[in-house]
Amino acid sequence: MTVLAILIVAGPLAGPAAALLRARARAAGVALAAGGLVSLAAAITLLAMLVHHPPLTGGDGFLYVDALSGFFLITVAGVTALAAFGSIAYLSAEEDAGALSSFQVRLYFAFFGLFASLMLASLETGNLGLLFVLIEASTLASAALVGLEGKARSLEAAWKYVIISSLGVTIALAGTLFLFYAGSALHLASNQRLTWPYLLAHAAVLAPQPVRLAFLLAVVGYGTKVGLAPMHTWLPDAHAEAPSPASAMLSAALLNTGMYAIIRFLAITQARLGAAFPRAVLLTFGFASVVIGVLFMVRRGNFKRLFAYSSVEHMGIIAVALGFGGVLGLYGALLHTLNHAIAKAVLFLDSGDVALRYRTREAAGVRGLLVAVPVTGGALLFGSLAVLGSPPFGLFLSELTIVRAGFARSSPILPLLLLGLLAVAFIAFARTTAGMVTGSAASPAAPASPDGSAAPASPATPGAPVDPYRGRGARWAAAVPLAAGLVALLVLGLWIPAGLNTAILHSLAVIR
Amino acid sequence: MEKLAATSPAGVLLDLSGVLILLLAFACLGSKLFNRYVAYYGAQSVVLSFAAGVAAWTFHSVELWILAVLTLAIKGIGIPVATRRLLLRRLALARDSAISIGLSTSLIVGGALTAFAYLVTRPQLLPHGVVAAAVVPLSTAVILLGALEMVVRRHTVAQLIGWLIVENGVFLGAITLVATFPFIVEAGIFLDVAAGVLIMVVFVSGLTRQLAEASTTELRGLRG
């Protein structure tokens, strides 16, 4: 099992290796995608084994993988594989168009692999301190991806991202310290005192006040990475300016890693203080995020920012689900994490395709996708429907579970409020994407502003898409992850595989 | 553990270092010259490494001696020299004019935050047996002052220094847990800070090359 755990973390390192060997975009992308698939396969095998075996431990508590970590490992590894596949086509197109130099392409693959690997490693450690170290390191690696294009806008977004996230994670470290103070009644001078399983087992002897403070600081700190309002301000900028496969990684993998850390703190706090206090905190931050996300989705403009605000909304929904609690709430939260990750990866990869074809990130500059580019348009249409929670996709099921969990609590006000917000989100989101998908392709709508991921390679008429890919292989590489993601969402909407169901139930046992 | 009680010489030295670190954070907040920011941060890190040395001497711990030397080398000397060379001199930064509230107002707010830190982490709220419990509110206050610096200063370099002060505050809190805080974690935190400063320096100089002045007041392109 330890070999599998190492394989999961080592898989994405194929990216940096290829970059060191000075590979071009296509070769490096294929290597990274292969690495991502290895990671995903190892993660699935590991989770299948964890259902029947006790958690994997080692290295004095530094290595600790239970069903909950296994579940998040699958989510992050799956997103990594999808985004790595998407990188093949996207980066080759950018390299061919001269939008990115070969040095920038190598930087991309080096930091992409490092970023994925660090996130996966942070899910495998049982030590709270090491968790901080790895999450902060993954922030730095992803900041390099955000600032990759080197223009004033992307550097600005990268600066905002790195300074806000670093401060947030440092606050979470302060929370970790307070949890450590809370345990000073435990006389044990070894690394065990800073590990999840040990703290959870000895929760009863922790001092209550420092635990309360620690949970608040952890929610604020790691909540900055999750993008919970009001700490979400870095999120739309970073998602809009990063290369699209990297945006997919930020939205679908990084945010979930932060949520994983919060869930671990939640488990310990619940064990010591009871459920009322942490639930109130999570419901507050969750509803704030849903409201903020929905409000900003009403604005029409950059479609990558729209997707980013949708991430804020969905992270809020997950926090609300954790706040509702109970078996239903936690089950819904985990299922929603997986569903949202896949759907958002599909949407961001698709947005990369659109941005390459139209050389704009403004929704007003894109029309008639379904006619002009049926594959891209179809993926955008179905991806939007999925992320908005329409049947038969997986998010419908998970959102339904979460709302049911809310009604299972005493008051029906909160779940009704959530339903109302979801309806507004549907209208706001679909208003923009429907405009992009429908209409006649030939209408020469001028791009709203010369935002431009790069100057147009050829003086094409504005509004008319160009084919950015060279050869059939690249076109397939762009379409495969979209199709794979949509099929996975459809399957999860119709039927939850028995293995996944068992795995989620096992993860719940860790939290409750 | 009882070697670090507030009355023992080591405990007194540790408390004294904590107070000095807090004063240097205030000094940074009350200044508007970039040179001073860096100088105060450097001095703060030197005091921090002295505190780590005191703890190492008390516990006879080799790992802590390594940490003290690392603090002195990276935070006390490395980062200040690098910031001066790569940012202040190359970008010809002298006076910080991007301050949102007056210096005296920010000092008063800082005082209020310090009082708040003592309120939140009153020793009686902490469990018994915490080593050098007086250091915990001090480190909380330093964290808040660093965050305040990041809020009231709009210049990117000032925000970088603010984050480093927050980090020093956390580290001061961690020193009081010396006996049990794993070395790998502390070393990892060091690595993160060093890498973080490097990548931030790259961003700041890149931004400065593109804008006339890397002040976040001008970072208004991304909104909504």
XYZ file of C-alpha atoms in Angstrom:
736
model
C 0.000 0.000 0.000
C 2.862 2.386 0.745
C 4.069 1.840 -2.809
C 0.677 2.948 -4.104
C 0.787 6.066 -1.934
C 4.209 6.950 -3.328
C 3.042 6.220 -6.884
C 0.117 8.636 -6.491
C 2.416 11.489 -5.516
C 5.155 10.600 -8.010
C 2.869 10.288 -11.052
C 2.480 13.994 -11.889
C 6.234 14.504 -11.477
C 6.466 13.229 -15.065
C 5.672 16.849 -16.010
C 8.727 18.427 -14.370
C 10.864 15.547 -15.659
C 9.742 16.196 -19.227
C 10.348 19.914 -18.744
C 13.890 19.229 -17.550
C 14.490 17.138 -20.674
C 13.477 20.220 -22.695
C 10.483 18.469 -24.254
C 8.108 20.436 -26.461
C 4.513 21.019 -25.424
C 3.030 17.910 -26.990
C 5.576 15.424 -25.628
C 5.571 17.008 -22.180
C 1.784 17.011 -22.159
C 1.595 13.333 -23.066
C 4.099 12.518 -20.305
C 2.100 14.549 -17.783
C -1.183 12.936 -18.823
C 0.357 9.465 -18.517
C 1.602 10.412 -15.054
C -1.848 11.679 -14.128
C -3.442 8.422 -15.243
C -0.930 6.426 -13.197
C -1.848 8.562 -10.170
C -5.555 8.057 -10.752
C -5.216 4.287 -11.164
C -3.102 4.064 -8.009
C -5.595 6.208 -6.084
C -8.528 4.017 -7.122
C -6.646 0.861 -6.151
C -5.639 2.384 -2.830
C -9.191 3.415 -1.967
C -10.479 -0.051 -2.894
C -7.944 -1.528 -0.486
C -8.672 0.999 2.273
C -12.299 -0.076 2.408
C -11.195 -3.468 3.718
C -7.986 -2.560 5.517
C -7.152 -0.254 8.416
C -5.747 3.175 7.458
C -2.277 3.259 6.009
C 0.166 4.767 8.507
C 3.898 5.229 8.574
C 6.784 7.554 9.289
C 5.724 8.468 12.827
C 2.335 9.753 11.676
C 3.680 11.757 8.736
C 2.059 9.290 6.341
C -1.590 8.655 7.084
C -4.197 7.653 4.498
C -7.720 6.671 5.499
C -10.904 6.434 3.450
C -11.490 10.209 3.613
C -8.022 10.992 2.265
C -8.532 8.215 -0.291
C -11.741 9.813 -1.509
C -10.095 13.233 -1.930
C -7.064 11.578 -3.546
C -9.334 10.132 -6.233
C -10.977 13.516 -6.809
C -7.690 15.391 -7.121
C -5.978 12.672 -9.156
C -8.965 12.483 -11.514
C -8.924 16.242 -12.061
C -5.165 16.125 -12.584
C -5.567 13.478 -15.283
C -8.321 15.471 -17.036
C -6.427 18.766 -16.864
C -3.184 17.110 -17.982
C -4.979 15.752 -21.052
C -6.388 19.192 -21.712
C -2.868 20.654 -21.418
C -1.642 18.663 -24.423
C -3.885 20.471 -26.893
C -3.968 23.851 -25.133
C -0.239 24.256 -24.655
C 0.638 22.957 -28.136
C -1.777 25.459 -29.654
C -0.329 28.308 -27.566
C 3.205 27.262 -28.467
C 2.396 27.000 -32.192
C 0.677 30.390 -32.154
C 3.717 31.934 -30.474
C 1.645 33.094 -27.520
C 3.950 31.268 -25.112
C 7.690 30.807 -25.535
C 9.177 27.352 -25.205
C 10.647 28.433 -21.869
C 7.175 29.367 -20.617
C 5.838 26.011 -21.822
C 8.538 24.201 -19.869
C 7.808 26.334 -16.801
C 4.141 25.431 -17.157
C 4.725 21.692 -17.169
C 7.292 21.865 -14.369
C 5.005 23.816 -12.039
C 1.830 21.973 -13.080
C 3.382 18.635 -12.108
C 4.819 20.052 -8.895
C 1.480 21.637 -7.988
C -0.457 18.394 -8.507
C 2.127 16.328 -6.693
C 2.202 18.650 -3.659
C -1.594 18.654 -3.400
C -1.730 14.873 -3.538
C 1.014 14.691 -0.906
C -0.883 17.056 1.391
C -3.822 14.645 1.295
C -1.587 11.792 2.386
C -0.067 13.272 5.506
C -1.510 12.844 8.974
C 0.609 15.619 10.441
C -1.087 19.007 10.746
C 2.165 20.909 10.467
C 3.265 19.081 7.354
C -0.198 19.669 5.899
C 0.431 23.410 6.234
C 3.879 23.126 4.675
C 2.584 21.195 1.659
C -0.479 23.393 1.082
C 1.654 26.551 1.253
C 4.143 25.002 -1.174
C 1.316 24.117 -3.568
C 0.154 27.753 -3.362
C 3.568 28.915 -4.497
C 3.719 26.387 -7.351
C 0.275 27.378 -8.593
C 1.085 31.104 -8.296
C 3.760 30.538 -10.914
C 1.059 29.055 -13.190
C -1.231 32.051 -12.649
C 1.519 34.512 -13.514
C 2.813 32.402 -16.404
C 1.797 34.712 -19.235
C 3.899 37.486 -17.703
C 1.561 40.308 -18.692
C 0.598 43.028 -16.229
C -2.851 41.509 -15.699
C -1.636 38.002 -14.983
C 1.188 39.242 -12.740
C -1.347 41.323 -10.844
C -3.608 38.318 -10.397
C -0.657 36.173 -9.344
C 0.478 38.749 -6.800
C -3.004 39.054 -5.339
C -3.294 35.277 -5.212
C 0.052 34.582 -3.580
C -0.181 37.334 -0.959
C -3.789 36.625 0.096
C -3.366 32.845 0.098
C -0.053 32.955 1.930
C -1.521 35.159 4.627
C -4.570 32.874 4.848
C -2.538 29.719 5.167
C -0.295 31.372 7.766
C -3.437 32.137 9.782
C -4.332 28.455 9.487
C -0.883 27.650 10.864
C -1.683 29.849 13.871
C -4.856 27.761 14.238
C -2.753 24.617 14.123
C -0.578 26.032 16.914
C -3.641 26.667 19.087
C -4.807 23.110 18.523
C -1.377 22.065 19.649
C -1.655 24.233 22.781
C -5.036 22.641 23.437
C -3.318 19.286 23.605
C -0.616 20.289 26.049
C -2.325 18.201 28.728
C -1.272 15.182 26.668
C 2.153 14.188 27.858
C 3.738 12.873 24.756
C 6.952 14.262 23.401
C 6.783 12.851 19.920
C 5.456 13.828 16.535
C 2.241 11.927 17.249
C 0.787 14.886 19.127
C 0.313 16.802 15.909
C -1.432 14.063 13.941
C -5.129 13.682 13.122
C -5.789 10.206 14.447
C -4.049 10.904 17.750
C -5.832 14.224 18.313
C -9.163 12.681 17.350
C -8.696 9.744 19.696
C -7.766 12.046 22.581
C -10.245 14.819 21.771
C -11.863 14.523 25.198
C -8.744 15.813 27.018
C -8.187 18.810 24.739
C -8.779 22.211 26.320
C -12.054 23.594 24.898
C -11.215 27.306 24.440
C -8.081 26.830 22.316
C -9.959 24.237 20.217
C -12.657 26.814 19.493
C -10.059 29.398 18.506
C -8.182 26.834 16.426
C -11.281 25.876 14.458
C -12.162 29.495 13.692
C -8.611 30.278 12.577
C -8.508 27.117 10.461
C -11.800 27.901 8.733
C -10.662 31.464 8.000
C -7.172 30.323 6.974
C -7.896 27.275 4.860
C -11.171 28.947 3.855
C -9.013 31.473 2.021
C -7.777 28.626 -0.154
C -11.280 27.188 -0.512
C -12.559 30.569 -1.638
C -15.175 30.982 1.073
C -16.542 34.538 1.161
C -15.319 37.036 2.260
C -11.844 35.545 1.724
C -12.547 34.725 -1.927
C -11.238 37.916 -3.529
C -8.157 36.316 -5.108
C -10.181 33.570 -6.751
C -11.866 35.148 -9.793
C -8.684 36.970 -10.838
C -6.460 33.934 -10.536
C -8.944 31.696 -12.369
C -9.431 34.211 -15.164
C -5.740 34.863 -15.785
C -4.262 31.367 -15.475
C -3.988 29.164 -18.592
C -7.280 27.263 -18.778
C -6.071 23.768 -17.755
C -4.386 25.421 -14.765
C -7.682 27.172 -13.926
C -9.292 23.738 -13.952
C -6.687 22.541 -11.459
C -7.219 25.573 -9.213
C -10.985 25.286 -9.198
C -11.417 21.543 -9.086
C -8.377 20.354 -7.136
C -6.916 23.162 -5.023
C -10.212 24.332 -3.525
C -11.034 20.757 -2.533
C -7.663 20.325 -0.844
C -8.471 23.316 1.339
C -11.895 21.855 2.098
C -10.238 18.584 3.107
C -8.163 20.433 5.715
C -11.304 22.123 7.074
C -13.086 18.754 7.308
C -10.205 17.364 9.395
C -10.415 20.302 11.811
C -14.183 19.889 11.852
C -13.883 16.271 12.953
C -11.649 17.143 15.922
C -13.743 20.171 16.941
C -16.952 18.157 16.756
C -15.458 15.463 18.935
C -14.534 18.018 21.624
C -17.158 20.767 21.503
C -20.182 19.030 19.999
C -21.718 19.805 16.641
C -23.488 23.123 17.341
C -20.526 25.522 17.221
C -18.742 24.222 14.094
C -22.043 23.890 12.248
C -22.963 27.505 12.974
C -19.555 28.655 11.694
C -19.763 26.598 8.504
C -23.353 27.618 7.767
C -22.415 31.292 8.119
C -19.417 31.117 5.807
C -21.260 28.767 3.447
C -24.304 30.957 2.937
C -22.117 34.070 2.622
C -20.211 32.346 -0.189
C -23.348 31.167 -1.994
C -24.834 34.668 -1.857
C -21.622 36.386 -3.016
C -21.049 33.818 -5.769
C -24.601 34.129 -7.082
C -24.590 37.944 -6.961
C -21.408 38.225 -8.989
C -22.602 35.631 -11.495
C -25.352 38.021 -12.539
C -22.751 40.282 -14.117
C -22.061 39.403 -17.703
C -18.530 39.593 -19.006
C -15.491 37.356 -18.818
C -16.759 33.775 -18.917
C -13.819 32.416 -16.940
C -14.705 34.804 -14.110
C -18.276 33.514 -14.315
C -17.036 29.949 -13.823
C -14.824 31.144 -10.970
C -17.753 32.737 -9.130
C -19.666 29.536 -9.705
C -16.830 27.794 -7.836
C -17.290 30.201 -4.909
C -20.988 29.312 -4.938
C -20.367 25.562 -5.014
C -17.736 25.691 -2.271
C -20.348 27.563 -0.255
C -22.842 24.766 -0.941
C -20.334 22.189 0.304
C -19.721 24.237 3.468
C -23.495 24.505 3.971
C -23.794 20.735 3.561
C -21.110 20.211 6.209
C -23.030 22.661 8.376
C -26.294 20.750 7.941
C -24.379 17.699 9.124
C -25.808 14.278 9.769
C -25.173 11.327 7.489
C -27.124 12.939 4.649
C -25.317 16.272 4.870
C -21.840 14.779 4.983
C -22.684 12.285 2.237
C -24.003 15.132 0.098
C -20.914 17.237 0.803
C -18.506 14.526 -0.340
C -20.574 13.552 -3.374
C -20.907 17.201 -4.328
C -17.141 17.660 -4.007
C -16.527 14.915 -6.570
C -19.304 16.030 -8.936
C -18.346 19.686 -8.821
C -14.696 18.856 -9.414
C -15.468 16.930 -12.602
C -18.008 19.452 -13.898
C -15.764 22.439 -13.251
C -12.772 20.718 -14.843
C -14.883 20.140 -17.981
C -16.073 23.765 -18.032
C -12.626 25.293 -17.587
C -11.050 22.995 -20.193
C -13.876 23.943 -22.540
C -13.292 27.632 -21.771
C -9.692 27.134 -22.856
C -10.918 25.752 -26.165
C -13.232 28.731 -26.626
C -10.523 31.206 -25.662
C -8.129 29.679 -28.194
C -10.686 29.781 -30.988
C -12.004 33.292 -30.414
C -8.913 34.864 -28.796
C -11.141 36.494 -26.225
C -12.348 35.682 -22.743
C -15.394 37.925 -22.967
C -18.749 36.203 -23.304
C -19.998 38.971 -25.595
C -17.389 38.058 -28.191
C -18.611 34.486 -28.540
C -21.830 33.488 -30.306
C -23.292 30.474 -32.022
C -20.815 27.954 -30.638
C -23.190 25.058 -31.183
C -23.266 25.716 -34.929
C -19.673 26.812 -35.413
C -17.904 24.239 -33.231
C -20.389 21.545 -32.219
C -18.039 19.659 -29.890
C -17.008 22.733 -27.893
C -20.510 24.158 -27.907
C -22.072 20.877 -26.844
C -19.580 20.469 -24.012
C -20.297 24.022 -22.849
C -24.042 23.440 -22.988
C -24.004 20.118 -21.145
C -21.260 21.260 -18.773
C -23.327 24.319 -17.819
C -26.434 22.224 -17.308
C -24.444 19.808 -15.169
C -22.829 22.483 -13.006
C -26.216 24.136 -12.478
C -27.576 20.921 -11.046
C -30.021 19.845 -13.719
C -30.896 16.196 -14.050
C -29.633 13.731 -15.184
C -26.169 14.884 -14.108
C -24.478 14.068 -10.820
C -24.782 17.522 -9.283
C -28.565 17.234 -9.297
C -28.308 14.183 -7.085
C -25.804 15.704 -4.671
C -27.658 19.012 -4.373
C -30.875 17.128 -3.744
C -29.149 15.161 -0.985
C -27.878 18.365 0.595
C -31.292 20.039 0.533
C -32.846 16.916 2.025
C -30.241 17.018 4.772
C -31.330 20.577 5.461
C -34.983 19.597 5.735
C -34.009 16.758 8.057
C -32.916 19.442 10.506
C -35.615 21.256 12.414
C -36.018 24.496 10.478
C -37.016 24.507 6.788
C -35.899 28.130 6.297
C -32.267 27.423 5.460
C -32.846 24.723 2.813
C -35.571 26.861 1.226
C -33.148 29.789 1.117
C -30.569 27.521 -0.510
C -33.083 26.391 -3.118
C -33.974 30.010 -3.913
C -30.305 30.926 -4.340
C -29.756 27.918 -6.602
C -32.612 29.078 -8.811
C -31.098 32.566 -9.109
C -27.737 30.986 -9.896
C -29.340 28.950 -12.667
C -30.808 32.027 -14.339
C -27.659 34.134 -13.944
C -25.289 31.459 -15.226
C -27.448 30.185 -18.057
C -28.099 33.740 -19.275
C -24.425 34.096 -20.172
C -23.643 30.604 -21.438
C -26.873 30.293 -23.431
C -25.870 33.458 -25.264
C -22.521 31.921 -26.106
C -23.910 28.597 -27.256
C -26.908 29.706 -29.306
C -27.298 32.185 -32.130
C -25.974 32.126 -35.640
C -22.263 31.574 -35.950
C -21.669 34.046 -38.742
C -22.813 37.123 -36.827
C -19.681 39.208 -36.450
C -20.027 40.282 -32.850
C -17.059 42.400 -31.905
C -15.143 41.354 -28.798
C -16.021 43.602 -25.901
C -12.470 44.570 -25.089
C -9.067 43.577 -26.440
C -8.456 41.427 -23.387
C -6.734 38.912 -25.607
C -4.921 35.891 -24.259
C -2.570 36.829 -27.088
C -2.576 38.968 -30.174
C -4.468 37.242 -33.007
C -2.084 35.174 -35.055
C -3.893 36.011 -38.288
C -6.132 38.995 -38.959
C -9.285 36.927 -38.712
C -12.585 38.761 -38.561
C -13.590 39.346 -34.964
C -16.169 36.898 -33.741
C -15.331 34.208 -36.259
C -13.609 31.216 -34.697
C -10.252 29.971 -35.936
C -9.067 26.398 -35.624
C -6.121 26.587 -33.231
C -5.090 22.953 -33.453
C -2.646 21.396 -35.872
C -3.681 17.932 -36.911
C -6.342 15.516 -35.893
C -4.387 14.296 -32.863
C -4.557 17.666 -31.133
C -8.257 17.985 -31.889
C -8.881 14.591 -30.294
C -6.699 15.464 -27.311
C -8.876 18.533 -26.746
C -12.145 16.627 -27.030
C -11.330 13.470 -25.055
C -11.170 14.988 -21.540
C -14.419 16.898 -22.154
C -16.225 13.739 -23.222
C -14.704 11.682 -20.407
C -15.775 14.234 -17.805
C -19.321 14.525 -19.124
C -19.742 10.738 -19.254
C -18.510 10.475 -15.658
C -21.014 13.152 -14.581
C -23.830 11.372 -16.381
C -22.945 8.056 -14.759
C -22.775 9.665 -11.308
C -26.184 11.199 -11.925
C -27.865 7.951 -12.825
C -26.131 5.484 -10.608
C -23.599 5.670 -7.780
C -21.262 2.701 -8.159
C -21.385 0.381 -5.155
C -17.658 0.809 -4.568
C -17.952 4.589 -4.455
C -20.920 4.343 -2.108
C -18.958 2.143 0.302
C -15.969 4.439 0.089
C -18.044 7.527 0.936
C -19.719 5.732 3.841
C -16.292 4.717 5.147
C -15.132 8.336 4.850
C -18.142 9.456 6.868
C -17.140 7.145 9.687
C -13.918 9.148 9.960
C -15.773 12.433 10.410
C -18.561 11.394 12.704
C 9.224 21.917 30.352
C 9.315 23.582 33.774
C 12.733 24.965 32.820
C 10.865 27.572 30.784
C 8.629 28.829 33.604
C 8.285 32.587 33.643
C 10.641 32.968 36.601
C 13.582 30.978 35.292
C 16.371 32.939 33.507
C 15.533 31.253 30.207
C 11.863 32.107 30.604
C 12.713 35.735 31.323
C 14.967 35.913 28.265
C 12.241 34.380 26.092
C 9.653 36.868 27.353
C 12.091 39.712 26.773
C 12.656 38.561 23.195
C 8.909 38.388 22.652
C 8.489 41.974 23.846
C 11.348 43.168 21.624
C 9.797 41.433 18.629
C 6.493 43.161 19.335
C 8.231 46.554 19.638
C 9.998 46.037 16.321
C 6.661 45.195 14.678
C 5.322 48.509 16.037
C 8.425 50.307 14.759
C 7.789 48.916 11.296
C 4.180 50.058 11.460
C 5.275 53.561 12.442
C 7.770 54.065 9.648
C 7.388 55.104 6.034
C 10.842 54.411 4.588
C 11.384 51.123 2.758
C 14.904 50.884 4.142
C 13.546 50.975 7.680
C 10.947 48.287 6.989
C 13.680 45.921 5.925
C 15.986 46.937 8.769
C 13.289 46.413 11.422
C 12.321 43.077 9.910
C 15.958 41.980 9.910
C 16.393 43.020 13.554
C 13.195 41.213 14.486
C 14.493 38.020 12.885
C 17.799 38.326 14.731
C 15.919 38.569 18.054
C 13.817 35.589 16.979
C 16.920 33.521 16.319
C 18.220 34.574 19.761
C 14.966 33.291 21.292
C 15.351 30.012 19.428
C 18.931 29.873 20.725
C 17.719 30.337 24.319
C 15.268 27.486 23.885
C 17.948 25.310 22.283
C 20.334 26.030 25.150
C 17.654 25.177 27.738
C 16.640 21.912 26.126
C 20.100 20.932 24.815
C 18.502 20.255 21.462
C 20.661 20.041 18.352
C 17.672 20.505 16.055
C 16.805 23.788 17.743
C 20.369 25.033 17.368
C 20.062 24.295 13.652
C 16.776 26.222 13.557
C 18.337 29.192 15.367
C 21.207 29.293 12.876
C 18.769 28.915 9.952
C 16.658 31.794 11.275
C 19.707 34.008 11.564
C 21.034 33.058 8.132
C 17.793 33.118 6.110
C 15.543 35.628 7.862
C 18.108 37.760 9.662
C 20.597 38.120 6.804
C 19.437 36.426 3.576
C 15.982 37.932 3.081
C 16.908 41.512 4.137
C 19.973 41.519 1.868
C 18.013 40.042 -1.035
C 15.137 42.528 -0.642
C 17.564 45.446 -0.491
C 19.557 44.335 -3.531
C 16.774 42.967 -5.739
C 13.958 45.327 -4.882
C 14.894 48.511 -3.043
C 18.098 49.363 -4.917
C 17.138 48.071 -8.352
C 13.712 49.687 -8.303
C 15.030 52.823 -6.510
C 12.425 52.670 -3.743
C 12.812 55.158 -0.917
C 9.647 56.620 0.600
C 6.424 54.695 0.865
C 3.664 57.054 -0.191
C 0.930 54.458 -0.652
C -0.379 54.486 2.923
C -4.115 54.430 3.399
C -4.321 55.746 6.970
C -1.982 58.029 8.878
C 0.962 56.632 10.825
C -0.364 57.718 14.216
C -3.789 56.240 13.491
C -2.247 52.933 12.478
C -0.170 52.919 15.698
C -3.330 53.466 17.767
C -5.104 50.656 15.910
C -2.032 48.519 16.514
C -2.270 49.212 20.244
C -5.918 48.196 20.241
C -5.051 44.974 18.395
C -2.383 44.187 21.002
C -4.931 44.631 23.767
C -7.298 42.389 21.824
C -4.600 39.719 21.515
C -4.217 39.689 25.313
C -7.979 39.478 25.704
C -8.312 36.466 23.413
C -5.344 34.499 24.725
C -5.531 35.277 28.430
C -3.261 32.785 30.191
C -6.187 31.399 32.170
C -7.886 30.395 28.911
C -4.883 28.330 27.949
C -4.466 24.928 29.537
C -1.974 24.604 32.353
C 1.497 23.487 31.573
C 1.980 25.608 28.472
C 5.613 26.609 28.412
C 6.221 30.343 28.660
C 2.535 31.163 28.407
C 3.308 34.895 28.242
C 4.749 34.445 24.774
C 1.435 33.262 23.281
C -0.382 36.637 23.492
C 2.791 38.378 22.324
C 2.992 36.215 19.237
C -0.733 36.697 18.551
C -0.215 40.462 18.755
C 2.715 40.290 16.309
C 0.549 38.289 13.872
C -2.196 40.931 14.066
C 0.274 43.804 13.642
C 1.758 42.176 10.549
C -1.716 41.705 9.105
C -2.478 45.367 9.891
C 0.657 46.401 8.039
C -0.545 44.424 5.015
C -3.923 46.158 5.164
C -2.857 49.788 5.618
C 0.087 49.710 3.193
C -0.741 49.499 -0.477
C 2.766 49.050 -1.817
C 3.650 45.483 -2.787
C 7.015 45.541 -0.983
C 5.370 46.767 2.235
C 2.797 43.979 1.966
C 5.591 41.453 1.517
C 7.262 42.709 4.717
C 3.881 42.562 6.492
C 3.476 38.909 5.560
C 7.006 38.161 6.786
C 6.162 39.798 10.144
C 3.030 37.636 10.427
C 5.223 34.632 9.752
C 7.693 35.720 12.461
C 4.785 35.980 14.893
C 3.695 32.420 14.155
C 7.252 31.222 14.536
C 7.560 32.943 17.918
C 4.481 30.993 19.023
C 5.985 27.779 17.702
C 9.206 28.271 19.705
C 7.259 27.914 22.942
C 6.296 24.421 21.760
C 9.896 23.532 21.083
C 9.947 20.261 22.900
C 7.384 18.674 20.630
C 7.117 20.598 17.389
C 8.579 18.310 14.728
C 11.778 19.483 13.109
C 10.711 18.475 9.598
C 7.723 20.802 9.868
C 9.796 23.755 11.027
C 12.336 23.151 8.298
C 9.516 22.904 5.755
C 8.109 26.230 6.928
C 11.535 27.764 6.361
C 11.678 26.362 2.857
C 8.213 27.756 2.109
C 9.115 31.218 3.357
C 12.325 31.315 1.336
C 10.570 30.087 -1.815
C 7.671 32.460 -1.166
C 9.971 35.469 -0.927
C 11.733 34.430 -4.140
C 8.532 34.080 -6.139
C 7.114 37.318 -4.709
C 10.301 39.166 -5.658
C 9.872 37.883 -9.223
C 6.267 39.100 -9.334
C 7.049 42.488 -7.791
C 9.903 43.220 -10.180
C 7.846 41.965 -13.133
C 4.970 44.197 -12.154
C 7.245 47.171 -11.595
C 8.711 46.767 -15.033
C 5.205 46.888 -16.482
C 3.693 49.601 -14.339
C 5.424 52.800 -13.411
C 5.230 51.903 -9.754
C 4.210 48.574 -8.265
C 1.651 50.050 -5.981
C -1.529 48.117 -5.449
C -3.467 51.366 -5.815
C -2.725 50.973 -9.488
C -3.721 47.321 -9.516
C -7.264 48.082 -10.438
C -7.600 46.202 -13.713
C -9.267 43.160 -12.204
C -12.544 43.926 -10.545
C -15.995 42.563 -10.045
